Amino acid sequence: MCGDKMTVSVQTTAPFEGQRPGTSGLRKKVKLFQQQHYLENFVQSVFDVIGDYRGRTLVVGGDGRYYNREAIQIILRMAAANGFGKVLVGQNGILSTPAASCVIRKQKAYGGLILSASHNPAGPDEDFGIKYNIGNGGPAPEMVTEAIFARTGTIDQYKILAADDIELDQIGSMQLGDMQVEVIDSVTDYAELMESIFDFDAIRKLLADGFNMVFDAMHAVTGPYARVIFEEKLGAAAGTVMNGIAREDFAGGHPDPNLTYAKALVDVMFGDGPGNESPPEFGAASDGDGDRNMILGKRFFVTPSDSLAILAANAQLVPGYSNGIAGVARSMPTSAAVDRVADRLGIDCFETPTGWKFFGNLMDAGKVTLCGEESFGTGSNHVREKDGLWAVLFWLNILAVRNVSVEQVVMEHWALYGRNYYTRHDYEGVDAVKAEQMIQHLQSRFEKLPGNNFGDRLVKVCDDFSYTDPVDQSVSTGQGIRIIFEDGARIIFRLSGTGTEGATVRIYIESFETDLEKQGLDAQAALGDLIKTAATISRLKEFTGRTEPTVIT
Ligand code: VG1
Ligand code: CO
């Protein structure tokens, strides 16, 4: 068909179901995306509402999961038919989520389409996903995602160029209709940005002096990035990156960097593997699309909420933040550990709903430098996505300067600021109707709970979290049920917006303690009473039939 390129307007016979994109765009089963017109309808709906991009650049790339290549070919032909001037696409279709954000910003693109279902399993029977990021490099704000959603309900045709597939394996430039396609190295721009922020010399020296680390790419997108950054640029030993080849099906795994799913790494770091009596000093993992991180020391787990607080408290040790940070932000369910750091530093701390899109406005307005979520996401204004490898490099930079262990860094932090004991319990695959009923039951108790005691704790506030964006005054309601106790302890209930099967109930539990001896080290034990209270107040067992969570973090 080459040489005979024409734009075709396709009538979409199968009406799109008008799927509302969740916290991270549209995530569905691959089989659904493969249905005729499904992906096309979503992409056209995006193009129809994002404004005047004619002649401008679009960035396209994904985490390399099953259907990535096919989806990119469709997007390229549609972008050409819809009048984009140029598309920048990662080699082999690969761009981690933070790398895509980096490229959008660096190349001043109009926006980007990122193909990923993050940590959700991949393969023909698993998940695929797509989201639109705006010119600042961040996920589209709710105003835009709502417009996309509305458009998907009315769309009846899309434009696509009749053309052959584009070669994505070789770096270089080619024409597709009137549009230019440039295949770029997936790692270069991102690696350069990391070198401009962190003290690579100090980290190189740390590693050369025998500091042992291991990074688990979980067979997903960070493999190629981590090999270049840790092994080539920083001189870490070959093999430092484990599971470093990105596979279409993530080798059948679930690339979610937490204590349950990153078991291979946890075994190495807790010395449980055979012949591994002396674990490395430092271990880390990232998720399917490279935006999450888990940080481990020798036989030691750092909660993401503590990690955010510690990065903020130590930011001045990193060249990129040596002039100080403007402010911090955390999602509502994230522990208040970072609030205490902000207090001491005399900077603002913002509390936003779950999902990275809420941080973008704050960063664009210069109000916030670092931000994070309890769900293993931390980041800064260097891009507009959370960034797994960035967090790992931040920790390495701190360790290189302070020359102490991960555990010592955390212990010293708690000694100075007190400790926010924290855990999240996930109940996956719950009946969606039952989960919704449980939330309604909780809502019916908003008036009744305050003033009541549970154990020796008095309920102060019980409500649904709503957020008014301090920059554009937009309001987001229904962002999670909060039970706040007089002593600062909290229980939060939320339904996940990223799952693709049934409902996932998330219960977040937190208490604050300055006397570290009193509660001991183990968070589950320290939070035992609150965990029971959460089950009682929500009538968890009655609604979900569950007594034990699927995942504890
Ligand atoms: C989850 C996390 C949330 C995160 C989102 C996207 O959402 O809780 O903090 O922003 O995933 O992360 P939910 O609605 O399932 O709780 V990623 O790494 O999947 O882009
Ligand atoms: Co992710």
XYZ file of C-alpha atoms in Angstrom, residues 3-552:
550
model
C 2.897 5.209 -2.097
C -0.859 5.045 -1.892
C -1.408 6.707 1.456
C -4.861 8.059 2.039
C -6.839 9.102 5.025
C -9.844 6.940 5.667
C -12.725 8.033 7.861
C -14.060 4.916 9.501
C -17.628 4.716 10.748
C -17.461 3.029 14.102
C -20.145 0.403 14.011
C -19.571 -0.964 17.506
C -20.394 1.912 19.856
C -17.676 2.522 22.377
C -18.871 1.819 25.880
C -17.795 5.234 27.083
C -15.305 3.858 29.610
C -14.296 6.422 32.161
C -10.504 6.499 32.378
C -9.374 5.776 35.952
C -6.545 7.261 38.019
C -4.095 6.351 35.239
C -5.997 6.405 31.979
C -7.875 3.540 30.409
C -6.888 0.066 31.629
C -8.678 -2.961 30.267
C -8.096 -6.524 29.115
C -6.009 -6.886 25.954
C -8.918 -8.772 24.371
C -11.088 -5.677 24.693
C -8.425 -3.433 23.172
C -8.166 -5.878 20.259
C -11.856 -5.534 19.443
C -12.548 -3.713 16.222
C -12.421 0.092 16.617
C -11.872 -0.017 20.401
C -8.402 1.524 20.634
C -9.138 3.726 17.604
C -12.221 5.185 19.275
C -10.270 6.097 22.371
C -7.384 7.649 20.450
C -9.721 9.674 18.217
C -11.617 10.846 21.295
C -8.333 12.119 22.707
C -7.406 13.892 19.476
C -10.902 15.420 19.260
C -10.680 17.211 22.609
C -7.049 18.213 23.202
C -7.052 21.398 21.160
C -4.977 22.599 18.251
C -2.050 20.270 17.794
C -1.798 20.577 14.000
C 1.816 20.452 12.893
C 2.954 19.773 16.466
C 4.787 16.801 17.992
C 3.308 13.801 19.788
C 5.418 11.426 21.911
C 4.451 7.752 21.825
C 5.876 4.824 23.754
C 5.012 2.129 26.222
C 6.224 -0.432 28.696
C 6.685 -3.050 25.969
C 3.880 -5.296 27.109
C 1.862 -7.500 24.775
C -0.011 -5.398 22.154
C 2.405 -2.447 22.540
C 3.705 -2.676 18.967
C 0.309 -3.183 17.335
C -1.172 -0.265 19.291
C 1.709 2.012 18.296
C 1.241 1.243 14.592
C -2.439 2.192 14.864
C -1.611 5.387 16.778
C 1.032 6.406 14.236
C -1.381 6.048 11.310
C -4.088 7.918 13.203
C -1.713 10.715 14.245
C -0.713 11.139 10.596
C -4.334 11.207 9.448
C -5.251 13.714 12.142
C -2.567 16.242 11.243
C 0.262 15.903 13.768
C 3.533 17.230 12.354
C 5.758 14.672 13.964
C 5.720 11.676 16.275
C 8.661 10.778 18.498
C 8.534 7.099 19.314
C 10.869 5.081 21.525
C 12.965 2.421 19.812
C 10.999 -0.846 19.656
C 8.090 1.176 21.041
C 9.729 1.376 24.476
C 9.492 4.383 26.785
C 9.117 4.067 30.530
C 6.450 6.396 31.920
C 8.975 8.843 33.464
C 11.108 8.695 30.308
C 8.043 9.581 28.203
C 7.382 12.522 30.524
C 11.027 13.568 30.171
C 10.906 13.435 26.364
C 7.625 15.382 26.151
C 9.185 18.167 28.219
C 12.621 18.174 26.660
C 11.355 18.125 23.066
C 8.515 20.576 23.824
C 5.959 18.157 22.410
C 2.257 18.989 22.386
C 1.579 15.848 24.423
C 2.078 12.122 24.498
C 0.319 8.789 24.515
C 1.741 6.323 27.031
C 0.880 2.670 26.634
C 0.938 0.774 29.876
C -1.139 -0.923 32.520
C 1.689 -0.276 34.982
C 2.139 -3.235 37.332
C -0.860 -5.208 36.071
C 0.150 -8.524 34.462
C 0.722 -8.573 30.695
C -0.006 -11.043 27.897
C -2.855 -11.929 25.519
C -5.247 -12.661 28.406
C -4.034 -9.879 30.680
C -4.115 -6.090 30.701
C -3.293 -3.201 28.405
C -3.667 0.506 28.961
C -3.352 3.929 27.413
C -3.281 7.450 28.768
C -2.781 10.919 27.421
C -0.182 13.249 28.920
C -0.219 16.986 28.303
C 2.616 19.289 27.275
C 4.008 19.647 30.791
C 4.744 15.915 30.646
C 2.119 14.932 33.191
C -1.120 12.956 33.047
C -4.012 14.981 31.657
C -5.924 16.782 34.418
C -9.484 15.763 35.246
C -10.981 18.445 33.015
C -9.299 16.811 30.035
C -9.948 13.193 31.033
C -13.621 14.038 31.585
C -13.796 15.622 28.130
C -12.194 12.497 26.624
C -14.693 10.350 28.481
C -17.612 12.448 27.258
C -16.347 12.278 23.688
C -16.045 8.465 23.784
C -19.807 8.339 24.336
C -20.676 10.206 21.137
C -17.859 9.418 18.704
C -19.015 7.870 15.434
C -15.948 8.022 13.199
C -12.179 8.163 13.272
C -9.417 9.052 10.831
C -6.648 6.678 9.925
C -4.051 6.601 7.190
C -3.928 3.537 4.951
C -0.240 2.673 5.166
C 2.221 -0.087 5.979
C 3.727 -0.636 9.405
C 6.631 1.606 10.390
C 9.980 0.012 11.289
C 10.480 0.636 15.020
C 13.720 -1.322 15.585
C 16.127 1.187 14.055
C 16.787 4.705 15.272
C 16.068 7.169 12.489
C 13.541 9.318 10.719
C 10.887 8.501 8.137
C 7.761 9.930 6.548
C 4.250 8.691 7.139
C 1.917 10.651 4.890
C 2.630 14.299 5.707
C 3.908 13.422 9.158
C 7.468 12.683 10.227
C 8.161 9.691 12.472
C 11.357 9.781 14.470
C 12.445 6.627 16.286
C 14.564 7.728 19.262
C 16.792 5.894 21.724
C 14.571 5.011 24.687
C 17.182 5.714 27.360
C 19.431 8.632 26.285
C 17.331 11.686 27.226
C 16.283 10.138 30.517
C 19.793 9.050 31.515
C 21.104 12.557 30.751
C 18.447 14.073 32.986
C 19.439 11.741 35.853
C 23.102 12.727 35.436
C 22.135 16.379 35.648
C 20.368 15.874 39.016
C 22.479 13.396 40.988
C 26.117 13.212 41.996
C 27.135 10.347 39.712
C 30.796 10.661 40.765
C 29.928 10.109 44.427
C 27.700 7.130 43.607
C 30.385 5.692 41.301
C 32.887 5.922 44.140
C 30.483 4.306 46.607
C 30.003 1.361 44.258
C 33.717 1.119 43.478
C 34.443 0.952 47.209
C 32.541 -2.322 47.429
C 29.022 -1.176 48.321
C 26.750 -3.973 47.105
C 23.431 -3.280 45.465
C 20.838 -5.128 43.444
C 18.060 -3.759 41.281
C 15.106 -5.895 40.215
C 13.548 -4.765 36.921
C 10.929 -7.504 37.277
C 11.218 -8.404 33.540
C 9.651 -5.051 32.709
C 10.544 -1.708 31.177
C 13.270 -0.488 33.566
C 15.667 -3.289 32.532
C 17.339 -1.378 29.685
C 17.367 1.890 31.667
C 18.850 0.293 34.765
C 21.563 -1.536 32.861
C 22.735 1.687 31.199
C 22.544 3.791 34.377
C 23.797 1.380 37.059
C 26.086 -0.971 35.166
C 27.426 1.197 32.323
C 27.449 4.724 33.758
C 27.895 4.047 37.476
C 30.096 0.982 37.176
C 27.993 -1.377 39.292
C 28.990 -5.018 38.873
C 27.535 -6.897 35.931
C 24.448 -8.704 37.202
C 23.472 -5.869 39.560
C 20.304 -5.592 37.503
C 18.248 -8.738 37.939
C 15.371 -9.752 35.645
C 16.676 -7.020 33.347
C 15.331 -8.151 29.989
C 11.983 -6.539 29.227
C 9.500 -9.227 28.180
C 6.132 -8.856 26.496
C 4.469 -10.851 29.253
C 6.790 -9.740 32.082
C 7.740 -13.438 32.246
C 4.275 -14.196 33.576
C 4.918 -12.056 36.647
C 3.188 -9.193 38.379
C 5.733 -6.351 38.278
C 4.516 -4.516 41.341
C 7.445 -3.608 43.582
C 6.146 -4.551 47.007
C 6.932 -7.210 49.590
C 4.473 -9.670 48.060
C 5.192 -9.428 44.346
C 8.921 -8.608 44.394
C 9.604 -11.829 46.236
C 12.820 -12.649 44.349
C 14.378 -9.378 45.507
C 12.990 -9.694 49.024
C 14.582 -13.145 49.303
C 17.958 -11.714 48.286
C 17.721 -8.742 50.652
C 16.459 -10.659 53.661
C 19.137 -13.298 53.293
C 16.700 -16.124 52.794
C 18.094 -17.401 49.514
C 20.506 -20.334 49.536
C 24.139 -19.220 49.699
C 23.028 -15.684 50.500
C 23.866 -15.281 54.166
C 25.157 -11.746 53.709
C 22.632 -9.721 51.714
C 23.601 -6.619 49.740
C 23.518 -3.191 51.414
C 20.851 -1.889 49.108
C 18.038 -3.352 47.026
C 15.401 -1.748 44.881
C 12.731 -2.680 42.378
C 10.517 -0.887 39.905
C 7.177 -1.696 38.307
C 5.985 -2.527 34.787
C 6.240 1.022 33.415
C 9.073 2.255 35.626
C 7.305 4.863 37.735
C 7.179 3.010 41.075
C 9.991 2.033 43.405
C 10.575 -0.104 46.449
C 13.621 0.587 48.617
C 15.187 -2.093 50.804
C 18.233 -2.126 53.044
C 19.940 -5.213 54.364
C 17.001 -7.084 55.976
C 15.123 -3.794 56.122
C 12.035 -2.429 54.328
C 11.462 1.298 53.862
C 7.779 2.220 53.587
C 7.115 4.524 50.637
C 5.651 7.157 52.954
C 8.836 7.171 55.038
C 10.912 7.186 51.873
C 9.221 10.405 50.706
C 9.828 12.038 54.085
C 13.473 10.955 54.088
C 14.109 12.230 50.563
C 12.626 15.588 51.559
C 14.713 15.759 54.741
C 17.932 14.922 52.852
C 17.278 16.784 49.612
C 20.048 19.302 50.207
C 22.593 16.456 49.786
C 21.621 16.047 46.133
C 23.107 18.544 43.637
C 19.755 18.989 41.838
C 18.065 20.107 45.069
C 20.978 21.696 46.906
C 19.260 25.087 46.825
C 16.367 23.703 48.837
C 12.893 22.534 47.944
C 9.927 24.827 47.426
C 7.318 22.575 49.025
C 6.137 18.997 49.180
C 2.914 17.189 48.367
C 1.485 13.805 49.195
C -1.696 11.973 48.326
C -4.289 11.892 51.105
C -3.804 8.208 52.050
C -0.012 8.636 52.238
C 1.264 8.901 55.816
C 1.878 12.293 57.360
C 5.600 11.587 57.850
C 6.522 14.145 55.185
C 4.298 16.770 56.861
C 6.670 16.784 59.831
C 9.660 17.337 57.587
C 7.899 20.206 55.833
C 7.087 21.686 59.216
C 10.706 21.662 60.285
C 11.900 23.021 56.935
C 9.244 25.736 57.065
C 7.819 24.833 53.651
C 4.275 24.062 52.469
C 2.879 20.552 52.406
C -0.115 19.846 50.153
C -2.541 16.945 50.514
C -4.027 15.815 47.187
C -6.301 12.996 46.011
C -4.725 9.737 44.828
C -3.122 9.822 41.365
C -0.207 11.754 39.957
C -2.271 14.167 37.889
C -2.984 16.307 40.952
C 0.693 17.105 41.531
C 1.235 18.652 38.089
C -0.500 21.974 38.764
C 1.390 22.421 42.036
C 4.727 21.770 40.347
C 3.956 23.985 37.347
C 3.090 26.792 39.772
C 6.423 26.318 41.563
C 4.709 25.404 44.834
C 6.127 21.901 45.105
C 9.464 20.234 44.355
C 9.031 16.710 45.781
C 5.886 14.631 45.990
C 4.779 11.085 46.539
C 2.201 8.456 47.247
C 2.065 5.521 49.644
C 1.779 3.206 46.639
C 5.539 3.140 46.007
C 5.524 6.355 43.998
C 7.907 9.254 44.549
C 9.008 11.993 42.228
C 9.931 15.606 41.727
C 9.509 18.493 39.333
C 12.227 17.065 37.030
C 9.362 15.369 35.159
C 5.599 15.219 35.744
C 5.284 11.519 36.562
C 6.450 9.505 39.497
C 9.848 8.059 38.793
C 11.207 4.744 40.057
C 14.861 4.968 39.017
C 15.038 8.590 40.128
C 14.055 7.503 43.656
C 16.671 4.743 43.624
C 19.374 7.198 42.526
C 18.216 9.674 45.193
C 18.723 7.020 47.882
C 22.115 6.045 46.465
C 23.148 9.699 46.447
C 22.134 10.065 50.119
C 23.973 6.875 51.095
C 27.076 7.948 49.168
C 27.197 11.262 51.019
C 26.208 10.079 54.502
C 28.060 6.783 54.380
C 25.613 4.956 56.667
C 23.245 2.030 56.070
C 19.658 2.312 54.864
C 18.464 1.158 58.270
C 20.506 3.832 60.039
C 19.095 6.543 57.787
C 15.560 5.485 58.692
C 16.243 5.014 62.414
C 17.847 8.423 62.684
C 14.896 9.930 60.842
C 12.396 8.376 63.264
C 14.463 9.444 66.249
C 14.323 13.039 65.056
C 10.771 13.275 63.710
C 8.892 10.429 65.404
C 7.476 7.520 63.456
C 4.276 7.288 61.466
C 3.439 3.606 61.705
C 1.781 2.753 58.449
C 0.245 -0.100 56.512
C -2.066 -0.652 53.581
C -4.296 -3.701 53.326
C -5.666 -4.577 49.885
C -8.628 -6.840 49.322
C -8.426 -7.735 45.644
C -11.120 -9.261 43.462
C -14.018 -8.328 45.749
C -17.532 -8.317 44.302
C -17.954 -4.781 42.942
C -21.528 -4.335 44.163
C -20.618 -5.502 47.668
C -17.623 -3.174 47.784
C -19.813 -0.258 46.776
C -22.335 -1.191 49.482
C -19.591 -1.181 52.075
C -18.601 2.342 51.044
C -22.241 3.450 51.261
C -22.479 1.916 54.704
C -19.453 3.968 55.769
C -20.958 7.110 54.263
C -24.116 6.531 56.276
C -22.016 6.754 59.442
C -20.351 10.130 58.783
C -22.584 11.896 61.305
C -22.612 9.110 63.866
C -18.961 8.224 64.350
C -17.370 11.475 65.555
C -17.309 11.627 69.345
C -17.203 7.827 69.712
C -14.338 5.906 71.249
C -12.723 2.860 69.696
C -10.345 1.326 72.190
C -8.761 4.408 73.714
C -9.082 6.471 70.544
C -11.687 9.145 69.981
C -13.016 9.722 66.445
C -12.681 13.380 65.513
C -13.596 13.506 61.827
C -15.332 11.108 59.463
C -15.905 12.261 55.894
C -15.300 11.808 52.194
C -12.125 13.576 51.111
C -12.603 16.370 48.618
C -9.911 18.578 47.147
C -9.888 22.075 45.771
C -6.880 22.620 43.553
C -5.093 25.703 44.918
C -3.976 26.680 41.420
C -7.082 26.376 39.230
C -9.730 25.981 41.976
C -11.107 22.817 40.367
C -12.858 20.543 42.855
C -12.539 16.751 43.073
C -14.978 14.996 45.379
C -15.396 11.440 46.637
C -11.658 10.772 46.960
C -11.733 8.341 49.871
C -13.364 7.923 53.247
C -11.377 9.248 56.180
C -11.703 8.410 59.823
C -9.383 10.709 61.727
C -8.795 10.180 65.444
C -7.960 12.822 67.991
C -4.382 11.551 68.406
C -3.679 11.862 64.678
C -4.254 8.181 63.835
C -6.191 7.616 60.617
C -8.117 4.899 58.829
C -8.854 5.487 55.137
C -11.074 3.454 52.809
C -10.862 3.702 49.018
C -11.832 1.635 46.021
C -9.074 1.193 43.466
C -9.436 2.925 40.113
C -6.809 0.846 38.314
C -7.958 -2.763 38.667
C -9.605 -4.574 35.777
C -11.407 -7.374 37.623
C -14.048 -6.883 40.313
C -13.223 -4.274 42.923
C -10.143 -3.783 45.063
C -10.808 -2.367 48.512
C -7.856 -0.504 49.978
C -7.665 0.199 53.696
C -4.886 2.531 54.811
C -3.963 2.627 58.503
C -1.668 5.012 60.306
C -0.696 6.082 63.809
C 1.962 8.442 65.080
C 4.423 7.713 67.857
C 7.368 9.634 69.280
C 8.334 6.985 71.823
C 9.893 4.336 69.569
C 10.391 1.849 72.394
C 6.693 1.772 73.198
C 5.376 0.125 70.022
C 8.357 -1.896 68.808
C 9.516 -2.211 65.217
C 6.713 -4.177 63.611
C 4.058 -1.957 62.029
C 1.392 -4.687 61.795
C 1.675 -5.297 65.534
C 1.741 -1.598 66.393
C -1.370 -1.006 64.278
C -3.223 -4.134 65.428
C -6.010 -2.268 67.275
C -6.646 0.127 64.411
C -6.737 -2.776 61.935
C -9.498 -4.367 64.021
C -11.339 -1.068 64.349
C -11.285 -0.663 60.554
C -12.904 -4.081 60.094
C -15.529 -3.354 62.757
C -16.546 0.087 61.518
C -16.767 -1.004 57.873
C -18.394 -4.391 58.595
C -15.751 -5.702 56.224
C -16.479 -9.381 56.669
C -20.208 -8.981 56.288
C -19.889 -7.039 53.015
C -16.885 -8.700 51.369
C -16.763 -12.124 52.982
C -13.081 -11.498 53.642
C -11.122 -11.615 56.854
C -7.563 -11.468 55.485
C -6.150 -9.005 52.950
C -4.699 -10.214 49.624
C -1.696 -7.898 49.853
C -0.202 -6.150 52.885
